[in-house]
Short mmCIF file of C-alpha atoms and ligand atoms in Angstrom, two decimals:
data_model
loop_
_atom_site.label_atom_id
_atom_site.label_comp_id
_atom_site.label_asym_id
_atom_site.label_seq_id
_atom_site.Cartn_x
_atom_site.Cartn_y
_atom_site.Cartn_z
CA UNK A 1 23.29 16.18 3.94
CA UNK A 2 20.42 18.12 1.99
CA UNK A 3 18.43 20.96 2.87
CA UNK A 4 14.87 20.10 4.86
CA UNK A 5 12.45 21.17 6.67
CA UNK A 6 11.19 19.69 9.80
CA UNK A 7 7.97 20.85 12.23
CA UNK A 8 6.05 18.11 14.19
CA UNK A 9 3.26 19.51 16.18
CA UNK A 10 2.27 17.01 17.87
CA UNK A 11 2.18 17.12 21.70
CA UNK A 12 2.87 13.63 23.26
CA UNK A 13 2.46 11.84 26.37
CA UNK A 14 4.62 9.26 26.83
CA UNK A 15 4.27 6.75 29.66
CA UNK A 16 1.93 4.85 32.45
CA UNK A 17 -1.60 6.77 32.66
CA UNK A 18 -0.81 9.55 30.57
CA UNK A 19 -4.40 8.96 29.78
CA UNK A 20 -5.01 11.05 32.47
CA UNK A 21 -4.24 13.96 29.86
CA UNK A 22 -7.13 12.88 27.81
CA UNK A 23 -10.30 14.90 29.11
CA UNK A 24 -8.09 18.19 29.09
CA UNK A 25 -6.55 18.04 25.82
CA UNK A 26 -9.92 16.88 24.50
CA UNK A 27 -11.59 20.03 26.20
CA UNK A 28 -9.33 22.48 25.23
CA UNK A 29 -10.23 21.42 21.69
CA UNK A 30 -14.27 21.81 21.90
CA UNK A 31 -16.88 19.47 23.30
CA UNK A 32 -18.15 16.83 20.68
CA UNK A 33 -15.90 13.99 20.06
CA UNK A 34 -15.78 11.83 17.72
CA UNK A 35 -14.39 8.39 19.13
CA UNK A 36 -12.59 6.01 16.08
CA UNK A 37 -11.79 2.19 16.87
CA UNK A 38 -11.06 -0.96 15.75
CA UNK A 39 -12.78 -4.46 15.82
CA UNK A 40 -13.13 -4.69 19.57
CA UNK A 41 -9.76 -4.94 21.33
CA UNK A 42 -10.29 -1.93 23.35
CA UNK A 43 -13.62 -3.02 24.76
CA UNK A 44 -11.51 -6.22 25.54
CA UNK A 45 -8.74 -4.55 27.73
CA UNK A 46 -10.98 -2.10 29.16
CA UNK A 47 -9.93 1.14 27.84
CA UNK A 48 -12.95 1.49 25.45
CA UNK A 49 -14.88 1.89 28.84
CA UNK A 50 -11.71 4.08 30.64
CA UNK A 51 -12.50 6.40 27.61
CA UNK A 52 -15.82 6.85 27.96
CA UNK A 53 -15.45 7.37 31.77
CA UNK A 54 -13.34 10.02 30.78
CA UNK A 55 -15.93 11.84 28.41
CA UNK A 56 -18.54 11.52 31.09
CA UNK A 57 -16.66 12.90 33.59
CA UNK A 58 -15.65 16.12 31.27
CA UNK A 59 -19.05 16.22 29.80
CA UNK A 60 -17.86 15.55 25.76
CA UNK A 61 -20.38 14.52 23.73
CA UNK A 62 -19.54 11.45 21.82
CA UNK A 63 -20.39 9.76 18.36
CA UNK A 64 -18.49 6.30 17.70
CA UNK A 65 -16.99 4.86 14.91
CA UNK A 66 -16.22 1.24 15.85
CA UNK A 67 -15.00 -1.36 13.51
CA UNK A 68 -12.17 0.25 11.46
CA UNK A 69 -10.15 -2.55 9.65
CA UNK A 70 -6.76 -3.23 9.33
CA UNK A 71 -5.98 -1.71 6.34
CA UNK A 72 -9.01 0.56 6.90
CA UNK A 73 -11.28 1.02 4.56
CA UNK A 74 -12.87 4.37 2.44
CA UNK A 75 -16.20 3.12 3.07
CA UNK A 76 -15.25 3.13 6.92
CA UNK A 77 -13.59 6.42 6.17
CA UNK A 78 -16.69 8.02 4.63
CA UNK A 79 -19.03 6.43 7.57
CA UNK A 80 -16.68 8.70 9.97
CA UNK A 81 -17.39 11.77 7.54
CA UNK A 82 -21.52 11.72 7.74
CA UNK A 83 -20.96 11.06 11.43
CA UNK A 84 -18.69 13.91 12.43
CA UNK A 85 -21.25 16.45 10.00
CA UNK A 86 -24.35 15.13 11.52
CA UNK A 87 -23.16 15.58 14.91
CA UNK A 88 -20.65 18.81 13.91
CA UNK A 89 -17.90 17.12 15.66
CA UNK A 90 -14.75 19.64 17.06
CA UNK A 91 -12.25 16.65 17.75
CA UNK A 92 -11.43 13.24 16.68
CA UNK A 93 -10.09 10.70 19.06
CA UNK A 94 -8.52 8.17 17.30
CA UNK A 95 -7.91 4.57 19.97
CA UNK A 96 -6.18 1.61 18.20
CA UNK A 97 -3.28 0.89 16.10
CA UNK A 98 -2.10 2.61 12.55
CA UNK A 99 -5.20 1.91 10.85
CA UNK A 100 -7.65 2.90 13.54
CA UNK A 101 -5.30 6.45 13.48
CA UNK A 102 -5.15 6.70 10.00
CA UNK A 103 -9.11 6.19 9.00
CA UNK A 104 -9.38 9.46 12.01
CA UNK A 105 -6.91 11.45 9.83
CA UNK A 106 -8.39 10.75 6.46
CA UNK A 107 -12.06 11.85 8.20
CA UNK A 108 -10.58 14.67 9.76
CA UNK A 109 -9.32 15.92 6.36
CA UNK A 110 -12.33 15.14 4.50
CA UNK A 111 -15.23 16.28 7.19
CA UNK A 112 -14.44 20.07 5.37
CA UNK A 113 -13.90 18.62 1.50
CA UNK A 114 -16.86 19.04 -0.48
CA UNK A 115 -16.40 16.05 -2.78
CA UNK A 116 -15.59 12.63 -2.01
CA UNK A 117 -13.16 11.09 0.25
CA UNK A 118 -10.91 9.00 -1.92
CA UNK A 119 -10.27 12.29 -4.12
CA UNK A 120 -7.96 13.54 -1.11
CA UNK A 121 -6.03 9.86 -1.58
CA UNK A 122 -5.56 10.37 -5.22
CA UNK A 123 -4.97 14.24 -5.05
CA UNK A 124 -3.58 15.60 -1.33
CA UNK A 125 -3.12 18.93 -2.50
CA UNK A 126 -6.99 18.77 -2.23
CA UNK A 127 -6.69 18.78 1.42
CA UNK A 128 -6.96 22.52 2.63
CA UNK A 129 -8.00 21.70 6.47
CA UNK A 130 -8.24 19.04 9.05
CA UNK A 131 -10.97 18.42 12.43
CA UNK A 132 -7.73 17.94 15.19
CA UNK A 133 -7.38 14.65 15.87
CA UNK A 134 -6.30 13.16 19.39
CA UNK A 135 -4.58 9.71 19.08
CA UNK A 136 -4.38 6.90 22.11
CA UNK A 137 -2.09 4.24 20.69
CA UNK A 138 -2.68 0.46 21.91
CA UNK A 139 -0.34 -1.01 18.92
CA UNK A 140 3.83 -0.02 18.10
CA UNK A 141 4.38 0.12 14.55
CA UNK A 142 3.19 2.43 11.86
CA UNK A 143 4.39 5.91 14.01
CA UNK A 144 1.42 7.45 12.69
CA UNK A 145 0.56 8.70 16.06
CA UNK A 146 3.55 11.37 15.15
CA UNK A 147 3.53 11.25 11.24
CA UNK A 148 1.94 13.26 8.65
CA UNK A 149 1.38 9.53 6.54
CA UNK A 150 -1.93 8.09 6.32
CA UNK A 151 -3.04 4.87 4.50
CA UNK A 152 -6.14 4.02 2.86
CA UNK A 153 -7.61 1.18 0.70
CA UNK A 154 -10.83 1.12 -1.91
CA UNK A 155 -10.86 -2.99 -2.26
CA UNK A 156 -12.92 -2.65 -4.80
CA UNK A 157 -10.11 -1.71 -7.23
CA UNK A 158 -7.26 -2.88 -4.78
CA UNK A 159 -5.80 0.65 -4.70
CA UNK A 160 -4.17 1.06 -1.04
CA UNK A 161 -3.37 4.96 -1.41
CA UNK A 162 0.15 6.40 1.00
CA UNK A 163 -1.29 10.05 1.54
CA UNK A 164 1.07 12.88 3.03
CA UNK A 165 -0.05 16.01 4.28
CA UNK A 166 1.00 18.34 7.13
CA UNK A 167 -2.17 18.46 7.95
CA UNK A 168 -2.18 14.21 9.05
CA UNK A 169 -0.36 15.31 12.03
CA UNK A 170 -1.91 14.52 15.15
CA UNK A 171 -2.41 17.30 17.58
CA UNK A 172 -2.14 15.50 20.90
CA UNK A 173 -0.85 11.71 20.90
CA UNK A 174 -0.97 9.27 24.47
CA UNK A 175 1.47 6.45 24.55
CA UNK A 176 1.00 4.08 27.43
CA UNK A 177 3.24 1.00 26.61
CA UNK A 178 0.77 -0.73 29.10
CA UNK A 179 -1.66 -0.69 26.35
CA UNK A 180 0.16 -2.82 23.85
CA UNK A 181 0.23 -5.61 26.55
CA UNK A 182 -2.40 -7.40 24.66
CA UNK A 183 -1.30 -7.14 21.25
CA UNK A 184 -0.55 -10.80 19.72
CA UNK A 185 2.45 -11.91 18.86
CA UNK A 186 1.81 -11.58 15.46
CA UNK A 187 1.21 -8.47 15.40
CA UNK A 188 4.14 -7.36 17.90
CA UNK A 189 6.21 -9.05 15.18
CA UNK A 190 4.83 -7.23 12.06
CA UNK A 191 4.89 -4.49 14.07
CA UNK A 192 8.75 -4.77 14.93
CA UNK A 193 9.17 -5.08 10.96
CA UNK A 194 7.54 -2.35 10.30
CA UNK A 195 9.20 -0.09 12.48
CA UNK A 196 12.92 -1.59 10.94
CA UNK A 197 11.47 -0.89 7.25
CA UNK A 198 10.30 2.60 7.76
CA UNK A 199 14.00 3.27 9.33
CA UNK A 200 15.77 0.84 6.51
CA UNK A 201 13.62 2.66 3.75
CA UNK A 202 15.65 6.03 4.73
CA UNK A 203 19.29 4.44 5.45
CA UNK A 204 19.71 3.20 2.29
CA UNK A 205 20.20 6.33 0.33
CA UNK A 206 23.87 7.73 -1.15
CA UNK A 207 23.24 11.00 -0.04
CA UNK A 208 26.74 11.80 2.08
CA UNK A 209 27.67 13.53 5.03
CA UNK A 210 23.82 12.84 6.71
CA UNK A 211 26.14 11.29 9.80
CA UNK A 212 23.09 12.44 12.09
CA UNK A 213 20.60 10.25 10.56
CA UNK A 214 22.34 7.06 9.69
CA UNK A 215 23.47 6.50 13.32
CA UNK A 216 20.00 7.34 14.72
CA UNK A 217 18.61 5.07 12.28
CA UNK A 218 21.18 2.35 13.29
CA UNK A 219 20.64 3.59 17.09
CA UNK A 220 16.72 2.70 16.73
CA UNK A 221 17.43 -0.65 14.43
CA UNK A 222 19.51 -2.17 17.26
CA UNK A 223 17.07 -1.26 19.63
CA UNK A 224 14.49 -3.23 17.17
CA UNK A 225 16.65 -5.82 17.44
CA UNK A 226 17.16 -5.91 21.28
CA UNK A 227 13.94 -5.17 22.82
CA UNK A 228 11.70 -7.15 20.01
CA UNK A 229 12.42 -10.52 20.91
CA UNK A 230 11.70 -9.68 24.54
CA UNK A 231 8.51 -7.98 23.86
CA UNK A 232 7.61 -11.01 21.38
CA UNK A 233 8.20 -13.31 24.11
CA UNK A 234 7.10 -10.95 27.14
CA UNK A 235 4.54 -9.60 26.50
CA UNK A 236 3.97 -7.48 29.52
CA UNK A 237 7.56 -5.86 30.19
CA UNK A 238 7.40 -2.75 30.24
CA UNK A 239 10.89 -1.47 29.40
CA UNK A 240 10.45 -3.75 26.35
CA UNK A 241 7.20 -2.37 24.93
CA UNK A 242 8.26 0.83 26.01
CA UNK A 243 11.22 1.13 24.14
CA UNK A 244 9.45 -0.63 20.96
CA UNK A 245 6.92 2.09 21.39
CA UNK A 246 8.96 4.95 21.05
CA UNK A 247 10.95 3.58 18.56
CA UNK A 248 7.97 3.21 16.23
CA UNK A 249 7.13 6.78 16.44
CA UNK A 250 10.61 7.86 15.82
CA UNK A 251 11.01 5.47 13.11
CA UNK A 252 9.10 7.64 10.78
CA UNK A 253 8.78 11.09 12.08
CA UNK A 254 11.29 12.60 10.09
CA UNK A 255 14.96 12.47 12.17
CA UNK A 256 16.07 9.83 10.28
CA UNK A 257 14.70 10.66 6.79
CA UNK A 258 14.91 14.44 6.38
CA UNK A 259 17.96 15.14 4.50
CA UNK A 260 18.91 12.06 3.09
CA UNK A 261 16.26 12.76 0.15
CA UNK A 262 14.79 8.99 -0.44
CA UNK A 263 12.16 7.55 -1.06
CA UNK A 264 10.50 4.11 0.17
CA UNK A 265 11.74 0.67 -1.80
CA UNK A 266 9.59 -2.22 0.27
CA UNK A 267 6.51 0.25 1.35
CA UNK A 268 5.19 0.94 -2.37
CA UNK A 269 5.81 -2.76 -3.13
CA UNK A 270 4.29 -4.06 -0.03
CA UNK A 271 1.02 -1.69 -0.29
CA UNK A 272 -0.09 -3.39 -3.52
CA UNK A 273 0.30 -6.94 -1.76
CA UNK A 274 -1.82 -5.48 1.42
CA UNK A 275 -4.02 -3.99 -1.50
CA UNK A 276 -4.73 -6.91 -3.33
CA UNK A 277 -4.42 -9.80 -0.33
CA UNK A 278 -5.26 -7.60 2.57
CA UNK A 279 -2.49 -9.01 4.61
CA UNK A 280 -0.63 -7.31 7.79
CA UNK A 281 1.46 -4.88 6.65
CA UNK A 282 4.57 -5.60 8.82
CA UNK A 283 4.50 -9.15 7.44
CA UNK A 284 4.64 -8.04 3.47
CA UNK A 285 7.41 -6.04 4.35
CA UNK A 286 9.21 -8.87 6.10
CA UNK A 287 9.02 -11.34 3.43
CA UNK A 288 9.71 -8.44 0.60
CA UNK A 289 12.49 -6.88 2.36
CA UNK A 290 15.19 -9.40 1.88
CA UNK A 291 14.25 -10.00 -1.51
CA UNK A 292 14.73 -6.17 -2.34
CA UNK A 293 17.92 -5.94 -0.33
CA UNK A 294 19.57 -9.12 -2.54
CA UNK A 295 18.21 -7.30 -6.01
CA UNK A 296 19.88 -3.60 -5.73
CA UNK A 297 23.26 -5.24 -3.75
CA UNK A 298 25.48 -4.42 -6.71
CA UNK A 299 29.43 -2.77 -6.57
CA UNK A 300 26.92 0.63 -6.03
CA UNK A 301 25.54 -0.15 -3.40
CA UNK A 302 27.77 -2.63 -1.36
CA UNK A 303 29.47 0.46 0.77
CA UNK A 304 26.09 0.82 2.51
CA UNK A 305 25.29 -2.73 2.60
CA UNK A 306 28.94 -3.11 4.49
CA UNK A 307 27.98 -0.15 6.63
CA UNK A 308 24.84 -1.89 7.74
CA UNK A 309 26.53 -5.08 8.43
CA UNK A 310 28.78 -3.76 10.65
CA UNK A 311 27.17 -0.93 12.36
CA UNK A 312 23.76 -2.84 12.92
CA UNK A 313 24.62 -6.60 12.28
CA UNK A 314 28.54 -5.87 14.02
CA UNK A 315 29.67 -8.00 11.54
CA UNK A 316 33.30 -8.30 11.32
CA UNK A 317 34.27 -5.15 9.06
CA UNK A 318 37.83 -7.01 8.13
CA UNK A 319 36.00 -9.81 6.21
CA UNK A 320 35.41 -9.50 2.50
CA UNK A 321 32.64 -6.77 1.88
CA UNK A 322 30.19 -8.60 -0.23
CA UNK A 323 30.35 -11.55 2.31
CA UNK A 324 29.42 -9.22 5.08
CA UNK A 325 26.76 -7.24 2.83
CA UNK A 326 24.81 -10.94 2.23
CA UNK A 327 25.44 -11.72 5.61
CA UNK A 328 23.73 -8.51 6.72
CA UNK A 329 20.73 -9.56 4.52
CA UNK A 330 20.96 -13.13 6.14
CA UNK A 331 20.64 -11.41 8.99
CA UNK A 332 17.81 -9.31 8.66
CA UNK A 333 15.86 -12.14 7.23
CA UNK A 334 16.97 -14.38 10.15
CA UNK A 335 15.85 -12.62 12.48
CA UNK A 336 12.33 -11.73 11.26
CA UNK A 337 11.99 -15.12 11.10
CA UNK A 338 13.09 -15.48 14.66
CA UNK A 339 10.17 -13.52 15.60
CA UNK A 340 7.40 -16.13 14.00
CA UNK A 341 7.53 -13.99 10.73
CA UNK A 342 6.39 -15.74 7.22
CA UNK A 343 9.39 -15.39 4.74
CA UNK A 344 7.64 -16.33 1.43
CA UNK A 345 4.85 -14.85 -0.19
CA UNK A 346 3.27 -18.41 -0.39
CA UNK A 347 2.96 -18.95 3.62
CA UNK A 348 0.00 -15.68 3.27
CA UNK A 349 -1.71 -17.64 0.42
CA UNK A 350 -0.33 -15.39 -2.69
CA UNK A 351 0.53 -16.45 -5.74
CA UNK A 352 1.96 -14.71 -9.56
CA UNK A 353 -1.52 -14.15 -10.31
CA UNK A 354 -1.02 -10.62 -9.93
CA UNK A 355 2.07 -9.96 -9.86
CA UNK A 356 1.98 -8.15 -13.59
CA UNK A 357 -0.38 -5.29 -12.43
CA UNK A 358 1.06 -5.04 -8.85
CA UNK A 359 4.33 -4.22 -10.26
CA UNK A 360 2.61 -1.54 -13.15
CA UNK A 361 1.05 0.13 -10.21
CA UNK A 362 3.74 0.18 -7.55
CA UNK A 363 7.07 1.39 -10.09
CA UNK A 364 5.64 4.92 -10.48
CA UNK A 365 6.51 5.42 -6.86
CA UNK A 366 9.78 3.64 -6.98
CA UNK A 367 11.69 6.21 -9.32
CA UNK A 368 13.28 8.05 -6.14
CA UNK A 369 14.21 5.30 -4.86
CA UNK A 370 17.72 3.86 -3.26
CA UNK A 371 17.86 2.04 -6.39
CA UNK A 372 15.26 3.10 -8.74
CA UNK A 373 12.88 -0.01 -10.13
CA UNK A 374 10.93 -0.38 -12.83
CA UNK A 375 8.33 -2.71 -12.97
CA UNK A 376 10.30 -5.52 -14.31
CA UNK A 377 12.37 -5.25 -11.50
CA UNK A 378 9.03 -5.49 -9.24
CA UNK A 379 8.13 -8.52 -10.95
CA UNK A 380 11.63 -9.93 -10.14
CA UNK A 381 11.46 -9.14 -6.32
CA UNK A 382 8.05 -10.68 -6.15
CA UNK A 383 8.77 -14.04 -7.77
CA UNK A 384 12.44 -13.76 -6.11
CA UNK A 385 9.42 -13.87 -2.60
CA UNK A 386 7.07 -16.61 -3.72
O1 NZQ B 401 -9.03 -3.66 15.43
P1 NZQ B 401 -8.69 -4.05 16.82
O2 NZQ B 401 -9.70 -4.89 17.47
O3 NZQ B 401 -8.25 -2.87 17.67
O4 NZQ B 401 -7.41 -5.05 16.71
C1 NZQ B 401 -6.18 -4.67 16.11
C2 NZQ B 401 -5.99 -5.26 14.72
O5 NZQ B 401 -6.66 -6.47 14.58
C3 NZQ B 401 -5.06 -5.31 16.88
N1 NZQ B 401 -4.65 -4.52 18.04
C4 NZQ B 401 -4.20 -3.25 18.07
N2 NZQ B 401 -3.89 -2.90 19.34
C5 NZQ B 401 -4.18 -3.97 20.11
C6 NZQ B 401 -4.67 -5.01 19.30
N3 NZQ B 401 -5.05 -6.20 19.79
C7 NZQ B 401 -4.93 -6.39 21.11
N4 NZQ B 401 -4.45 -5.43 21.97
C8 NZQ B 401 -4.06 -4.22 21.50
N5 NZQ B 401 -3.57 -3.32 22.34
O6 NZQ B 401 -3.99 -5.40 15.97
C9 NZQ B 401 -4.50 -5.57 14.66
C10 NZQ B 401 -3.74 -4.68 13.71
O7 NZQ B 401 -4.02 -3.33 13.98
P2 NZQ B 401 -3.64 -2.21 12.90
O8 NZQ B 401 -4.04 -0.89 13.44
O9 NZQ B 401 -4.18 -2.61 11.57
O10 NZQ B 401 -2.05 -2.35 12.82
P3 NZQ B 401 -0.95 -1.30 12.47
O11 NZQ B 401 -0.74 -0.35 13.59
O12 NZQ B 401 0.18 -2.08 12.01
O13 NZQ B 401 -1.54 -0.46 11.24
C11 NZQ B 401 -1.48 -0.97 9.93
C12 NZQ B 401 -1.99 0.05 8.92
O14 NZQ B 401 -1.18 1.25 8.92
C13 NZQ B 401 -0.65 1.48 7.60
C14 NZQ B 401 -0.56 0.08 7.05
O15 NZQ B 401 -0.42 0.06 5.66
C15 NZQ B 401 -1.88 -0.50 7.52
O16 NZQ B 401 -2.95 -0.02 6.73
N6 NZQ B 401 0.59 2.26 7.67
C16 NZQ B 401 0.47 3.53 8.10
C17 NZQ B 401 1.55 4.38 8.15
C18 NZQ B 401 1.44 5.76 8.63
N7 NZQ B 401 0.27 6.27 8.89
O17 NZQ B 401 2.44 6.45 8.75
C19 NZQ B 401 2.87 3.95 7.70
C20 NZQ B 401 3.03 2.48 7.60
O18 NZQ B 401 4.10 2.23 6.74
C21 NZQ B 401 1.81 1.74 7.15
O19 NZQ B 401 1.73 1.68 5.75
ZN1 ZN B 402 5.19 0.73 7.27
#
């Protein structure tokens, strides 16, 4: 296992109305809000109007910043950065899914950032402060209520930017399972994949002795794989969407990925299909993920192919290793599909068009990989998806 380093600071309340804790956390943080949200599915179950109760009753003033899209946007982003000057905001309160939380981190970093926005995407190092940010979460997946990740896109030159910075972290974060309830299936799905990939992204790695973080990992994948299907097909049990829920936040906070020294395969790959097609980002990842899995299985790599099999998969460990390594990658694929999931690149409407400057832009980020890829190899795992 290698050295890390490992701080979250973010204060969470996990469970049926934690958003009780709202109003207090917000006040202990100053007095004029900022409220972020999506394209109207909190007005829908009610919560937009729960929030605002809530602000009334503790006398915050609050700006809005509705419409954040999936895959949110640096126009949206710099919207959120007039609005919290103009109004010289103390706290962010971020309501939605991963996009809806990462558009309120971006702001909060920029709101103090004398140039524009989308330098702190190309640049982080740029980023020398942050407005706290308060997350409700209505949607399991991205765990960026407890990361320090955030995602942006500029369409206009299909560039979806991955920005770290300890800053990102959120400083108080609500989970009510209750309020992923109305999430669609589709997006329960993606968001199931999601969560797998940011835990599969980390347990592929030949680091040794990191006992700690494989089994976690594996620990959190089978509960993926237990409580998905039910949540897919239930959508209102709670020990389902509860479990789903915390799983996405552990996914990515760091337990499974500090000390195994990795970095992402699918995410840098997937981010340039999201950037060019603006599709779900769960669902990229789906279709990609088996592809990448068959291009690095190799003699390398089968021992932790065979370990996923069987730990995960509980393949038979006294079969043949590479049947139960492509097995394991059935598997995966299988059960994606299971959950509604598109498995080719085709069923989201893209074709090789792009394929050639995807690939350019997403090896840079691929050299720390499990299995390193240049953009050739890209190319390969893209077609290998159509
Ligand atoms: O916009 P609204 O109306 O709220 O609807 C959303 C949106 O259409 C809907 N939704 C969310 N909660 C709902 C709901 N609908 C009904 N009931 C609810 N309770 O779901 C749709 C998708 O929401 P979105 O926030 O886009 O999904 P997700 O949480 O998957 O976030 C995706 C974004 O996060 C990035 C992705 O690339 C993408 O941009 N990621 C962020 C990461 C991070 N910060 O750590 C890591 C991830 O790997 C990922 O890259
Ligand atoms: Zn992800």
């Amino acid at each position: 296992m290698d050295n890390f380093y490992f701080h979250i600071p973010t204060e969470v309340y996990f469970g049926k109305g934690q958003i009780g804790q709202l109003g207090p956390a917000v006040k202990r943080l100053g007095t004029r809000a900022l409220l972020v949200y999506g394209g109207g599915s909190i007005k829908k179950t009610g919560l937009y109007q729960t929030v605002q109760a809530i602000f009334g009753q503790n006398v915050i003033d609050c700006v809005e910043l509705g419409g954040v899209e999936p895959n949110p946007r640096i126009e949206t982003v710099r919207r959120g950065v007039s609005l919290c000057r103009q109004h010289k905001t103390d706290v962010i309160v971020a309501v939605g899914g991963g996009s809806v939380i990462d558009c309120a981190k971006v702001i909060s970093t920029a709101v103090g950032y004398d140039g524009d926005a989308w330098d702190l995407a190309l640049n982080p190092g740029l980023i020398t402060g942050a407005l706290p940010v308060i997350t409700v979460l209505t949607m399991a997946a991205t765990g960026s209520e407890m990361d320090h990740f955030a995602v942006i896109s500029d369409m206009k030159t299909n560039n979806k930017a991955g920005i770290a910075s300890q800053m990102f972290y959120p400083r108080v974060s609500i989970l009510d399972p209750e309020y992923t309830f109305t999430v669609p299936k589709e997006q329960t799905a993606a968001g199931v994949a999601d969560i797998m990939s940011h835990l599969l992204e980390n347990y592929f790695s030949f680091v040794s002795g990191a006992a700690v973080q494989r089994r976690l990992a594996e620990a959190l994948l089978k509960i993926c794989i237990q409580y998905g299907p039910i949540a897919y097909r239930e959508p209102e049990n709670y020990e389902a969407r509860a479990n789903i829920m915390w799983a996405s936040s552990l996914a990515i906070d760091g337990i499974t990925s500090r000390g195994v020294n990795v970095s992402s395969s699918a995410h840098p790959m997937e981010h340039q299909l999201s950037g060019y097609y603006d599709i779900t980002h769960g669902v990229g990842l789906a279709i990609l993920t088996p592809h990448w899995m068959r291009y690095v299985l190799s003699e390398k790599t089968l021992r932790n192919f065979v370990e996923y099999g069987v730990n995960v998969w509980g393949i038979d460990v006294g079969r043949p290793p590479m049947e139960i390594a492509n097995e394991a990658i059935q598997k995966t694929g299988d059960f994606w599909r299971s959950l509604g999931l598109p498995s080719t690149l085709h069923e989201v409407g893209i074709n090789e068009e792009h394929f050639g400057v995807m690939a350019e832009k997403a090896a840079p980020l691929l050299k720390g990989a499990f299995c390193p890829l240049a953009a050739d190899d890209v190319r390969a795992i893209f077609r290998a998806a159509l």
